[in-house]
Coordinates of N, CA and C in Angstrom, one line a residue:
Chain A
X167 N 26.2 -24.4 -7.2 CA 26.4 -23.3 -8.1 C 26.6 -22.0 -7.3
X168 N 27.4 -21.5 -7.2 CA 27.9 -19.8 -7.2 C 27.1 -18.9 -7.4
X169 N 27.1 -18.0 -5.9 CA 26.0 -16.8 -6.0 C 26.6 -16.0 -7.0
X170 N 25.8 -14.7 -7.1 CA 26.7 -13.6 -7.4 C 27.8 -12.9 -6.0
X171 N 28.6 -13.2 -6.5 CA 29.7 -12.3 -5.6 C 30.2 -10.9 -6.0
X172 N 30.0 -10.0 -4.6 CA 30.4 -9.0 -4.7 C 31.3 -8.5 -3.7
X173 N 32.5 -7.7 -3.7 CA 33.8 -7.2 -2.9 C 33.8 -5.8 -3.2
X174 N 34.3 -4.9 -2.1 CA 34.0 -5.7 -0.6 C 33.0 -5.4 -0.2
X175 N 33.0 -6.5 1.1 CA 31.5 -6.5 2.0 C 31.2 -4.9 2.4
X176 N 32.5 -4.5 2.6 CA 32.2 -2.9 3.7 C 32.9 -2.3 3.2
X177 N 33.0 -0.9 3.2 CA 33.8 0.0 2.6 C 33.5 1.7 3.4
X178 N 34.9 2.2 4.0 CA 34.4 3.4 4.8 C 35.2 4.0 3.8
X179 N 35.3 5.0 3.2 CA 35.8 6.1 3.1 C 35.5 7.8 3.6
X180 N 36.4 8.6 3.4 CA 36.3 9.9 3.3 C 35.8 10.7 2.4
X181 N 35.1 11.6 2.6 CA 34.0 12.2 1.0 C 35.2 13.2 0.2
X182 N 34.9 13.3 -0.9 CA 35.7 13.5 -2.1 C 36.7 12.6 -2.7
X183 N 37.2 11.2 -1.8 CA 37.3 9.8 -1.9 C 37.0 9.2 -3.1
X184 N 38.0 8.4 -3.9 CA 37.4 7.4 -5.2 C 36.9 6.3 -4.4
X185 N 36.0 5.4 -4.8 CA 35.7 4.0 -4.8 C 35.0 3.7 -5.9
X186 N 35.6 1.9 -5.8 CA 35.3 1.3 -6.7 C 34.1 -0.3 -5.8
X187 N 33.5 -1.0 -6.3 CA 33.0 -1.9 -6.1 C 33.2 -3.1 -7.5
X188 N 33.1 -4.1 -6.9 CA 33.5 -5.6 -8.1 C 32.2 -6.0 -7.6
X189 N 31.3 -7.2 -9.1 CA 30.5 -8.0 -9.1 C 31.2 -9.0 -9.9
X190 N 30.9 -10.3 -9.7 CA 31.1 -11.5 -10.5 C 29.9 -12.0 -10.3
X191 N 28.7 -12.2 -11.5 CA 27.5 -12.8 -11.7 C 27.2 -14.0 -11.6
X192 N 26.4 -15.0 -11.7 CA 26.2 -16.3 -11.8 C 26.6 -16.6 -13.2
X193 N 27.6 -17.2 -13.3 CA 28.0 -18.8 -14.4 C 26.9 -17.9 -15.6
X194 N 27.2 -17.6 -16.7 CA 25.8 -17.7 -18.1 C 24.6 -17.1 -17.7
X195 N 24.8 -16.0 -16.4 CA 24.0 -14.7 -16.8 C 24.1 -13.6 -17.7
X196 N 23.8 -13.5 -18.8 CA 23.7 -12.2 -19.4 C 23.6 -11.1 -19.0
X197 N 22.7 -10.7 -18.1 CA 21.9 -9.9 -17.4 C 22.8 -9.0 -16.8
X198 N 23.0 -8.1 -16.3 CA 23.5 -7.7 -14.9 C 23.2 -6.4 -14.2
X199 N 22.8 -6.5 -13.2 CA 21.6 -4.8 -12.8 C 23.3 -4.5 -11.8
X200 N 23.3 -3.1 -11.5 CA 23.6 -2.3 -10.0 C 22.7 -1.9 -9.4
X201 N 22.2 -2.0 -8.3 CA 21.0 -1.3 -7.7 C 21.5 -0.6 -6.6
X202 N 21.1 0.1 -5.8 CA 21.7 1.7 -4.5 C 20.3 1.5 -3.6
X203 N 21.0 0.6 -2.2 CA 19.3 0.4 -1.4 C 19.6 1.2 -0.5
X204 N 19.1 2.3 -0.3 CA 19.2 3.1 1.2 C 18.3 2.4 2.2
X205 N 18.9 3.0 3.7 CA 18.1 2.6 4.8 C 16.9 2.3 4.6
X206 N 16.2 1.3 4.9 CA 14.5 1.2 5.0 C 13.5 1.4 3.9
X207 N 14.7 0.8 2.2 CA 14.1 1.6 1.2 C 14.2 0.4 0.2
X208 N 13.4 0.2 -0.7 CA 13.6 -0.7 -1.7 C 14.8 -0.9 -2.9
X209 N 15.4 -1.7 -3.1 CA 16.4 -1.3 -4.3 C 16.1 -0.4 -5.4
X210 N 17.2 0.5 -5.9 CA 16.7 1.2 -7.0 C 17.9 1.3 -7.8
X211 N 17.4 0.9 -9.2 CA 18.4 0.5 -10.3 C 19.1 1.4 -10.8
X212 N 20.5 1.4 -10.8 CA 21.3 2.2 -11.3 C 21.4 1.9 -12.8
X213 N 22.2 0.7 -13.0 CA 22.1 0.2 -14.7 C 22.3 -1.0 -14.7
X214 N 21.4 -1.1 -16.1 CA 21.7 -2.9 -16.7 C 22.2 -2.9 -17.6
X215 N 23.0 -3.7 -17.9 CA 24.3 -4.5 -18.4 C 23.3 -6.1 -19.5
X216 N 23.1 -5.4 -20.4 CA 22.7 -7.1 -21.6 C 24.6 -7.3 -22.3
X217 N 24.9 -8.2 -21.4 CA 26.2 -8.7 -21.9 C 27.3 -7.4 -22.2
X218 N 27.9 -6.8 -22.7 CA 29.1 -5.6 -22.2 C 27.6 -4.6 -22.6
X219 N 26.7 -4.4 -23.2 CA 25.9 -3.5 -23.4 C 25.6 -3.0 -22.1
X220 N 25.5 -1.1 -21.8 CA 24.3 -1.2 -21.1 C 23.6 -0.6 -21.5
X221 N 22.6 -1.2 -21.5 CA 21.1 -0.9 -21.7 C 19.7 0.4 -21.3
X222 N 20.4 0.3 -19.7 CA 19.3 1.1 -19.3 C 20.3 1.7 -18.0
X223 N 20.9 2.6 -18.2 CA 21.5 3.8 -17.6 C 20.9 5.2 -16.8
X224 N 19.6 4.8 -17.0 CA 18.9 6.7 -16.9 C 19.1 6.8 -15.8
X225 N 19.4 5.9 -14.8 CA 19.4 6.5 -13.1 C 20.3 6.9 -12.6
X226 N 21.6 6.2 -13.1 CA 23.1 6.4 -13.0 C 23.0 8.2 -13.0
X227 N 23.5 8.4 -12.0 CA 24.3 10.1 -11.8 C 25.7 10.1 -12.7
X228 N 25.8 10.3 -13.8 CA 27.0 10.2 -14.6 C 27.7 11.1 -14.1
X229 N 27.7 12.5 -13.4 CA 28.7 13.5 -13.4 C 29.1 12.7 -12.3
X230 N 29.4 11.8 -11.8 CA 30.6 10.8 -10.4 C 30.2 9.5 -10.0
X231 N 29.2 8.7 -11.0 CA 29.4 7.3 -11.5 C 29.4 6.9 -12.2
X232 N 30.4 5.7 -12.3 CA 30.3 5.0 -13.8 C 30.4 3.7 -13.7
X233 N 30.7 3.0 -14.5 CA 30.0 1.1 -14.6 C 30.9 0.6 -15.9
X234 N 31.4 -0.2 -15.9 CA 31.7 -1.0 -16.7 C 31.8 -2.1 -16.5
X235 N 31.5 -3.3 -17.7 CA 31.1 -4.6 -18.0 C 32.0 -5.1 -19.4
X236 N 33.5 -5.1 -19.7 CA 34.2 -5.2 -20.2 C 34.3 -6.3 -21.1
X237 N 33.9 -7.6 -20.7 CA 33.8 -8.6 -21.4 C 32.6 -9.3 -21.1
X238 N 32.0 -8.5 -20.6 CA 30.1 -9.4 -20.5 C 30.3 -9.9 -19.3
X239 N 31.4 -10.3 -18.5 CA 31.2 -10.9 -17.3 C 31.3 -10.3 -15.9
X240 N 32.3 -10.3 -15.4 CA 32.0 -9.3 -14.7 C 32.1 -7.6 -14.7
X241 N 31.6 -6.6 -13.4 CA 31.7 -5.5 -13.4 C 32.1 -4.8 -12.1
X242 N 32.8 -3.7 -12.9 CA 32.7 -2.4 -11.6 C 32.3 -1.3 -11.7
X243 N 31.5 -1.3 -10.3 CA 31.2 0.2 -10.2 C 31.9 1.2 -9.7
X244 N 32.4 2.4 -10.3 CA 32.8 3.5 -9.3 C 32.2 4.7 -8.9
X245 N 32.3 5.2 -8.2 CA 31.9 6.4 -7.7 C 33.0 7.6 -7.2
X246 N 33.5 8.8 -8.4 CA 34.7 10.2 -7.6 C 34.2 10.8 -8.4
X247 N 34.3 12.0 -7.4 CA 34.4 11.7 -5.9 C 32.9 11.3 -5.3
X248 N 33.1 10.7 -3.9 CA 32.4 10.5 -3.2 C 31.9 11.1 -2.4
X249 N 30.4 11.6 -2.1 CA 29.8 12.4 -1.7 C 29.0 11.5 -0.3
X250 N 28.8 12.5 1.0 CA 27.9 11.9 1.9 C 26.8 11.3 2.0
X251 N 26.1 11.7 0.7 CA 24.6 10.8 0.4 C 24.8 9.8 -0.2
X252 N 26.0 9.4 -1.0 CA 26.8 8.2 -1.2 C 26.1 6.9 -0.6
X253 N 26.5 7.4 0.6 CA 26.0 6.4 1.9 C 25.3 5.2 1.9
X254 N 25.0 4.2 1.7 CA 24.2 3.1 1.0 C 24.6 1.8 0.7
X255 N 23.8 0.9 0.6 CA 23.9 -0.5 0.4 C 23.8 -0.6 -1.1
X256 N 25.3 -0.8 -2.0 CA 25.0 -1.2 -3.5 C 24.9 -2.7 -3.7
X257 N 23.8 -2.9 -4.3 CA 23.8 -4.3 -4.3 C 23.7 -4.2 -6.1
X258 N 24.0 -5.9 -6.8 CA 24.8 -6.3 -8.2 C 23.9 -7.3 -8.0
X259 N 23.1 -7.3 -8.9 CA 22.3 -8.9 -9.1 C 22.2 -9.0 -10.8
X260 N 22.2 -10.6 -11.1 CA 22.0 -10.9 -12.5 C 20.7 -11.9 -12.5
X261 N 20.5 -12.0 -13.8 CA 19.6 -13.1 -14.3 C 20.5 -13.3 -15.8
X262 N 19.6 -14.9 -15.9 CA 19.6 -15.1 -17.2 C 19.9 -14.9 -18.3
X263 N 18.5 -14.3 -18.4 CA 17.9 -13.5 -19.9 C 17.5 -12.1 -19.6
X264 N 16.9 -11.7 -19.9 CA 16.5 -10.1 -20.0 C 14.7 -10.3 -19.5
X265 N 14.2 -11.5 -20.5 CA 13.1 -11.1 -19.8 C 12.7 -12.2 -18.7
X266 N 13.7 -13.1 -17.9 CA 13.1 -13.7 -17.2 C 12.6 -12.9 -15.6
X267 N 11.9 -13.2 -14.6 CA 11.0 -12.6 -13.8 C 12.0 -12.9 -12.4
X268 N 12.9 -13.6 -12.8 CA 14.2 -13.9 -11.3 C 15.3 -13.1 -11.6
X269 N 15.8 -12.3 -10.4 CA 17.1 -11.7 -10.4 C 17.8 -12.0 -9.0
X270 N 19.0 -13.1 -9.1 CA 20.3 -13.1 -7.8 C 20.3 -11.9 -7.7
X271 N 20.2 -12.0 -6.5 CA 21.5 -10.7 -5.7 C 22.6 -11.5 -5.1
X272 N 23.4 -10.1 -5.3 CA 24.7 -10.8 -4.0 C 25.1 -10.0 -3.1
X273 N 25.2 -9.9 -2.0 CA 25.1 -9.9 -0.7 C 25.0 -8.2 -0.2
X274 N 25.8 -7.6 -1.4 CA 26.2 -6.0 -1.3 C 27.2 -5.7 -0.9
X275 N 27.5 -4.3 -1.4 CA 28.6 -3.6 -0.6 C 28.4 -2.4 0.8
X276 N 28.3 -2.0 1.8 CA 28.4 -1.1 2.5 C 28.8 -0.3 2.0
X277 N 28.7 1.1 2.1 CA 29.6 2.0 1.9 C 29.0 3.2 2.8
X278 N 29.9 3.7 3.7 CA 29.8 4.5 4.2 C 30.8 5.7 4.2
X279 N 30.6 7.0 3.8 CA 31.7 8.0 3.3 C 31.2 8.7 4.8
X280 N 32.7 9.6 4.9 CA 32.2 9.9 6.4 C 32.9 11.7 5.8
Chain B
X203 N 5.7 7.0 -14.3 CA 6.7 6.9 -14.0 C 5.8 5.3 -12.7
X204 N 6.3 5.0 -12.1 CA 5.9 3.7 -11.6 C 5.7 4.1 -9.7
X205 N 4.8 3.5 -9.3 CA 4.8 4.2 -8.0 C 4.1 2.9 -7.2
X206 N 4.8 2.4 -6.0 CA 4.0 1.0 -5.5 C 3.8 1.7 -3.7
X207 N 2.9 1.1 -3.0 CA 2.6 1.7 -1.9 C 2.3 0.1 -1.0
X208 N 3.0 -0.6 0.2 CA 3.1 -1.8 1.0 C 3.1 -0.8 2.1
X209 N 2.4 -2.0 3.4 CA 2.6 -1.5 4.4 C 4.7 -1.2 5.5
X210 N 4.5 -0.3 5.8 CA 5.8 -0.5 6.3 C 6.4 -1.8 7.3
X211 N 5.6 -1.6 8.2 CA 5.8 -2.9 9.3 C 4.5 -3.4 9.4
X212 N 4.6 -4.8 9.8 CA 3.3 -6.1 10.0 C 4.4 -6.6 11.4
X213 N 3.6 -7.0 12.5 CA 3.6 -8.1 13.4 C 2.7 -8.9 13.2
X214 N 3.0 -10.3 13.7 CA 2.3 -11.0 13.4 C 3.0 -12.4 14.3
X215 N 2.0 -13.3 14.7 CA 2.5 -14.5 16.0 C 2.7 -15.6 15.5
X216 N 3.8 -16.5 16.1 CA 4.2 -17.6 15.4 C 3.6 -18.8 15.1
X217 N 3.0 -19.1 13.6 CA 2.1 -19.9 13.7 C 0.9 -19.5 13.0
X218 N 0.9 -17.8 13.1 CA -0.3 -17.0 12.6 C -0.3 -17.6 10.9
X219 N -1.1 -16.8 10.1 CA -1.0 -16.2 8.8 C -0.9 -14.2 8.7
X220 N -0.2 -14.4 7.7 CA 0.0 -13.2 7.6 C -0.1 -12.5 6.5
X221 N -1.0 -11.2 5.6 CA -1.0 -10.7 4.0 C -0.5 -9.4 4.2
X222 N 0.6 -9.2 3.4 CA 1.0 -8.0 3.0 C 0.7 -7.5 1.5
X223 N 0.3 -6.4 2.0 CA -0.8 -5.9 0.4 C 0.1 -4.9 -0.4
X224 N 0.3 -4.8 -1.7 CA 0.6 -3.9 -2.6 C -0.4 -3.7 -3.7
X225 N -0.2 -2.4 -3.9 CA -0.8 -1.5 -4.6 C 0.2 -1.0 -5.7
X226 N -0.2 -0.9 -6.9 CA 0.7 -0.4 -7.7 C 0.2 0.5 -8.9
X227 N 1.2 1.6 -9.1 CA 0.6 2.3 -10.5 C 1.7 2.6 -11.5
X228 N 1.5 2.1 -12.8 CA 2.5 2.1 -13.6 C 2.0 1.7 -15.1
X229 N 2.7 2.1 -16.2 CA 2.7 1.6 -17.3 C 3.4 0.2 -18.1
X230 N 2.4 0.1 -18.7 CA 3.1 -1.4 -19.6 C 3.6 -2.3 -18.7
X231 N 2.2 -2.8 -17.8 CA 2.8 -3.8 -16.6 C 2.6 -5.0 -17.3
X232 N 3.3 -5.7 -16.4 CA 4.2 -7.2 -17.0 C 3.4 -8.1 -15.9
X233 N 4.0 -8.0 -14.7 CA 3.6 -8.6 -13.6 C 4.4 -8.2 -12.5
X234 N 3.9 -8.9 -11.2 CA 4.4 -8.6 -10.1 C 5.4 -9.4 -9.1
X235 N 6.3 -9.5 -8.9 CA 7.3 -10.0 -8.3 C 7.3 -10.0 -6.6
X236 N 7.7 -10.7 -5.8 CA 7.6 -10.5 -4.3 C 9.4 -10.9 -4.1
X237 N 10.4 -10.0 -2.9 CA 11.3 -10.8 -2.7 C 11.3 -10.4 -1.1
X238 N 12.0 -11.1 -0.7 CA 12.6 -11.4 0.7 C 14.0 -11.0 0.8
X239 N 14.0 -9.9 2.1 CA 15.6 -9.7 2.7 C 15.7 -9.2 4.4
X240 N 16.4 -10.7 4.7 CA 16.8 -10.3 5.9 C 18.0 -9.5 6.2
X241 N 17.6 -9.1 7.5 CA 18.7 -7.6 7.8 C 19.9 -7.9 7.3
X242 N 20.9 -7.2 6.6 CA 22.1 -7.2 6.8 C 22.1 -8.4 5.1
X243 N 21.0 -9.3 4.6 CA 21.4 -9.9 3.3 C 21.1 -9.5 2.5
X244 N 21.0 -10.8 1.4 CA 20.2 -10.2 0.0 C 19.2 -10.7 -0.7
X245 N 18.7 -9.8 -1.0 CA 17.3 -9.8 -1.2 C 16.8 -11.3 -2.2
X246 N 16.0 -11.9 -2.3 CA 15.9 -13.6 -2.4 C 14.4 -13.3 -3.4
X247 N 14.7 -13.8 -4.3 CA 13.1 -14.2 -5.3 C 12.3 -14.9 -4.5
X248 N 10.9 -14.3 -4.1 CA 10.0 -15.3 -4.0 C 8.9 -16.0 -5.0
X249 N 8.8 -15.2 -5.5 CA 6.9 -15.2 -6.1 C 7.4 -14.2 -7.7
X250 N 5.9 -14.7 -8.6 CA 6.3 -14.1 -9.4 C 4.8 -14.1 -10.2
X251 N 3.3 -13.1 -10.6 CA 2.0 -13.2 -10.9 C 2.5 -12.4 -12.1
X252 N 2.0 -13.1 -13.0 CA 1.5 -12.2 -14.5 C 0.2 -12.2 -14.9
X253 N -0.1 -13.3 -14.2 CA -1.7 -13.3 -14.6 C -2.7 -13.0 -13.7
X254 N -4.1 -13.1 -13.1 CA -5.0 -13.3 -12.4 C -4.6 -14.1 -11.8
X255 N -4.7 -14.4 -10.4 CA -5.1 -15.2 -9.6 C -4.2 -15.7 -8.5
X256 N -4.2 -17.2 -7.9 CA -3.6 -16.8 -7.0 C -2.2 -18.2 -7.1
X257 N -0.9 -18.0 -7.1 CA 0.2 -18.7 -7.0 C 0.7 -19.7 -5.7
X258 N 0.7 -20.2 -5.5 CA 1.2 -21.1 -4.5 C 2.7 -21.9 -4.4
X259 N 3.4 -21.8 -3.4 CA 4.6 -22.2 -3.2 C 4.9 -22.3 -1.8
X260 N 5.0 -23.7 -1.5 CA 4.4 -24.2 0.0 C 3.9 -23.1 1.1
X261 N 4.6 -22.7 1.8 CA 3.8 -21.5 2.9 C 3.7 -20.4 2.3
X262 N 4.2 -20.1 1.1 CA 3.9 -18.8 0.5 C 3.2 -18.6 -0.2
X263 N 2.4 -17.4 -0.6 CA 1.3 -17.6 -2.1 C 1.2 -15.9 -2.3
X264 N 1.5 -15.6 -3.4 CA 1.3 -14.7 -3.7 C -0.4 -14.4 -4.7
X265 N -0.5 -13.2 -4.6 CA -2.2 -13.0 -5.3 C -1.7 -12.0 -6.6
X266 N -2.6 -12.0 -7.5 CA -2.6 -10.3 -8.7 C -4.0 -10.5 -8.7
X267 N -4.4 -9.0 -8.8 CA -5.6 -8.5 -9.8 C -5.0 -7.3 -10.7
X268 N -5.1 -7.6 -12.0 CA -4.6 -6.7 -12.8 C -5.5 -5.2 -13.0
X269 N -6.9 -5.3 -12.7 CA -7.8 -4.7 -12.9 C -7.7 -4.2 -11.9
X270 N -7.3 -4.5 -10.4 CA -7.5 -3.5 -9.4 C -5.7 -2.7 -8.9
X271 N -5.2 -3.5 -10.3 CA -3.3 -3.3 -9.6 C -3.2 -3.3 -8.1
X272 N -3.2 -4.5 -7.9 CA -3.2 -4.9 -6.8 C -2.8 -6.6 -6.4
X273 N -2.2 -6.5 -5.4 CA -1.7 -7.7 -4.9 C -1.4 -7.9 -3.4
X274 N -1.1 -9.6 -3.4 CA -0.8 -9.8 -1.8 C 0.5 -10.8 -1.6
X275 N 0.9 -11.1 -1.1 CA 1.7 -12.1 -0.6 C 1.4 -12.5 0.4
X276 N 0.9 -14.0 1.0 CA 0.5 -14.3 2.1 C 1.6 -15.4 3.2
X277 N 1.5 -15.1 3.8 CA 2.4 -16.0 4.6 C 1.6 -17.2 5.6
X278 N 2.2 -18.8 5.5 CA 1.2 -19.4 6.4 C 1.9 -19.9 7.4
X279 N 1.3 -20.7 8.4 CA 2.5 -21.1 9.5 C 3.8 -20.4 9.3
X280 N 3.6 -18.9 10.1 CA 4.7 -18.4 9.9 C 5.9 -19.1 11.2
X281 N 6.7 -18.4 11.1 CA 8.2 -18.9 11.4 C 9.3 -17.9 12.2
X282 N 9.7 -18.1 12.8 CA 10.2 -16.9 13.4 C 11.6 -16.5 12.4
X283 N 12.2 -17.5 11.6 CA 12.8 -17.0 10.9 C 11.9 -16.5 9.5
X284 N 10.5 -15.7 9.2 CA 10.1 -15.0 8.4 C 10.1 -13.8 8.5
X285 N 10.9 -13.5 9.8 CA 11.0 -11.9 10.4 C 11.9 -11.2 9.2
X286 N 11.6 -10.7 8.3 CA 12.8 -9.9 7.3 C 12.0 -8.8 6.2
X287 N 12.6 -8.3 6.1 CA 11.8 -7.5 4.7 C 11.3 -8.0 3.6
X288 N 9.8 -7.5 3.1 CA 9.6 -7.8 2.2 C 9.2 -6.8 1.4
X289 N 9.7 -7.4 -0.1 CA 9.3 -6.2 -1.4 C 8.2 -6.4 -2.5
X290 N 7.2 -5.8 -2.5 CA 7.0 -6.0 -4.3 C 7.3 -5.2 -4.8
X291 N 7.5 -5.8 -5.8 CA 8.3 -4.9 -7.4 C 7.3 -5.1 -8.6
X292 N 7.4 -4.4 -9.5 CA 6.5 -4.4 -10.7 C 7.6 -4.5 -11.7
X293 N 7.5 -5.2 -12.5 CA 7.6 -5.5 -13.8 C 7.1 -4.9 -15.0
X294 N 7.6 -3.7 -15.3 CA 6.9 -3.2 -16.8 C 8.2 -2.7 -17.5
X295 N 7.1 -2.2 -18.6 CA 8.3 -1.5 -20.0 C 7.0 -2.5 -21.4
X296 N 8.2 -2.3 -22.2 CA 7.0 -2.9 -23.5 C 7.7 -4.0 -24.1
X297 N 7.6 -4.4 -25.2 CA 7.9 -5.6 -26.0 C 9.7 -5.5 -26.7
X298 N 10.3 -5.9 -26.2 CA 11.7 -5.9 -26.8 C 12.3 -6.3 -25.4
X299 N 13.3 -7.0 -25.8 CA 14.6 -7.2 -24.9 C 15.1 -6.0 -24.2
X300 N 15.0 -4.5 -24.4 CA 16.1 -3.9 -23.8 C 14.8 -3.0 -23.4
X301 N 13.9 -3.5 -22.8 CA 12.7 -2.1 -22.6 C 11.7 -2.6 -21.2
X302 N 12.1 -3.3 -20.4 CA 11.5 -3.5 -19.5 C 12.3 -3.1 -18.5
X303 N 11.7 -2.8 -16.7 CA 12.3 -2.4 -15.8 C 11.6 -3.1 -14.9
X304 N 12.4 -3.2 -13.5 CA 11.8 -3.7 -12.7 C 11.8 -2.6 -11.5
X305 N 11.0 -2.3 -10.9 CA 10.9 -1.1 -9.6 C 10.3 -1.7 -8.3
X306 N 11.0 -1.7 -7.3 CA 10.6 -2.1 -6.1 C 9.7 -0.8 -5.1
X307 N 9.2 -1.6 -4.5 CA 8.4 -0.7 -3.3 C 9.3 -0.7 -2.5
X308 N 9.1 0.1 -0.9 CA 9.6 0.5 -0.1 C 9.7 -0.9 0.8
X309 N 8.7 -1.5 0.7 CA 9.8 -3.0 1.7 C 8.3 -2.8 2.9
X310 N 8.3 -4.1 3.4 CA 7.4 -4.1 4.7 C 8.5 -5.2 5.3
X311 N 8.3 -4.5 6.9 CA 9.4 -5.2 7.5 C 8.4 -5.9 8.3
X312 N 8.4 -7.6 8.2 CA 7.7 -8.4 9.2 C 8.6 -8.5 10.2
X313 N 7.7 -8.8 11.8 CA 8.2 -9.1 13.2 C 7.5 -10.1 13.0
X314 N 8.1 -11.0 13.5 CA 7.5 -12.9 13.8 C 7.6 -13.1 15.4
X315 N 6.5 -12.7 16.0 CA 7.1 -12.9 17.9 C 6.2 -14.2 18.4
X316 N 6.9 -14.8 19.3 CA 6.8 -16.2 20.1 C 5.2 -15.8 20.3

């Protein structure tokens, strides 16, 4: 079975820069988080996605990110412009259901704005 | 708002056992989750306590006390490849599908040395 995959691995840009990031979930996950892990920090959730819904948005900086989940399956995130505290490991994990206690991750994106 | 406190770094010798303790304060807890990530991957489900007591999964075992919000994850015949970060996360929110969150701690970074 197929992790969640996410593109691309690494990503430099220049600040005031668009970027975008792709997830493709596991096969008949509903679920689908974005989380933003800084250096030496634990994941912290941007938004979840119950099938094209999202559900729980409150962390998302709306004035220069956004998320879409267009057909429940996969998503992208973007971020314009891009800002130096940008800087960070986005990682895309799914489950299941909503309430089960397991969430894939997949591998993340780098992003480094310089 | 949810707040968990792990030690940053643990050494510990190959062979040893090892407990990393969390602490947690939060509403409408569910349970406690443990994951694993080595440098540079992604973060991996270990463990998962809703209830009292203590969970087992061959060298791993995770603990809860709900009454003291508190927990451990234990490591046994450790391994030199156990050297990676570890997280707990807490599990709350209330009763419905779209009302739970998961929040991670800051991560304790194990060293596994010869």
């Amino acid at each position: 079975e197929a992790g969640v995959v996410q593109s691309p691995r690494y990503k430099i840009i220049e600040k005031k820069q668009p970027v975008a990031f792709w997830c493709n979930p596991i096969s008949g996950h509903n679920t689908l988080y974005w989380y933003l892990q800084n250096l030496g920090q634990g994941p912290e959730l941007l938004i979840r996605y119950e099938n094209e819904e999202a559900v729980d948005d409150s962390q998302l900086p709306k004035d220069r990110f956004s998320a879409e989940r267009l057909k429940g399956v996969d998503s992208t995130l973007k971020i314009q412009p891009a800002e130096l505290g940008d800087s960070a490991v986005y990682l895309c994990a799914s489950s299941l259901t909503p309430g089960t206690d397991t969430q894939y991750f997949g591998p993340g994106t780098r992003l480094t704005v310089l | 708002g949810q707040s968990l406190e792990q030690p940053s770094e643990v050494t510990a010798v190959e062979g040893a056992i090892v407990q990393i303790n969390c602490t947690y304060q939060t509403s409408g807890f569910y349970g406690l989750s443990w994951y694993q990530q080595h440098d540079g991957g992604a973060p991996t489900f270990l463990s998962y306590n809703a209830l009292d007591g203590l969970e087992e999964t061959g060298r791993f075992s995770s603990f809860l006390s709900r009454s003291d919000s508190y927990g451990y994850l234990l490591l046994q015949e450790l391994q030199m490849k156990d050297s990676a970060s570890y997280f707990c996360a807490v599990r709350s929110g209330y009763s419905g599908a779209g009302s739970y969150q998961l929040t991670f701690g800051k991560g304790t970074k194990l060293s596994v040395i010869p």
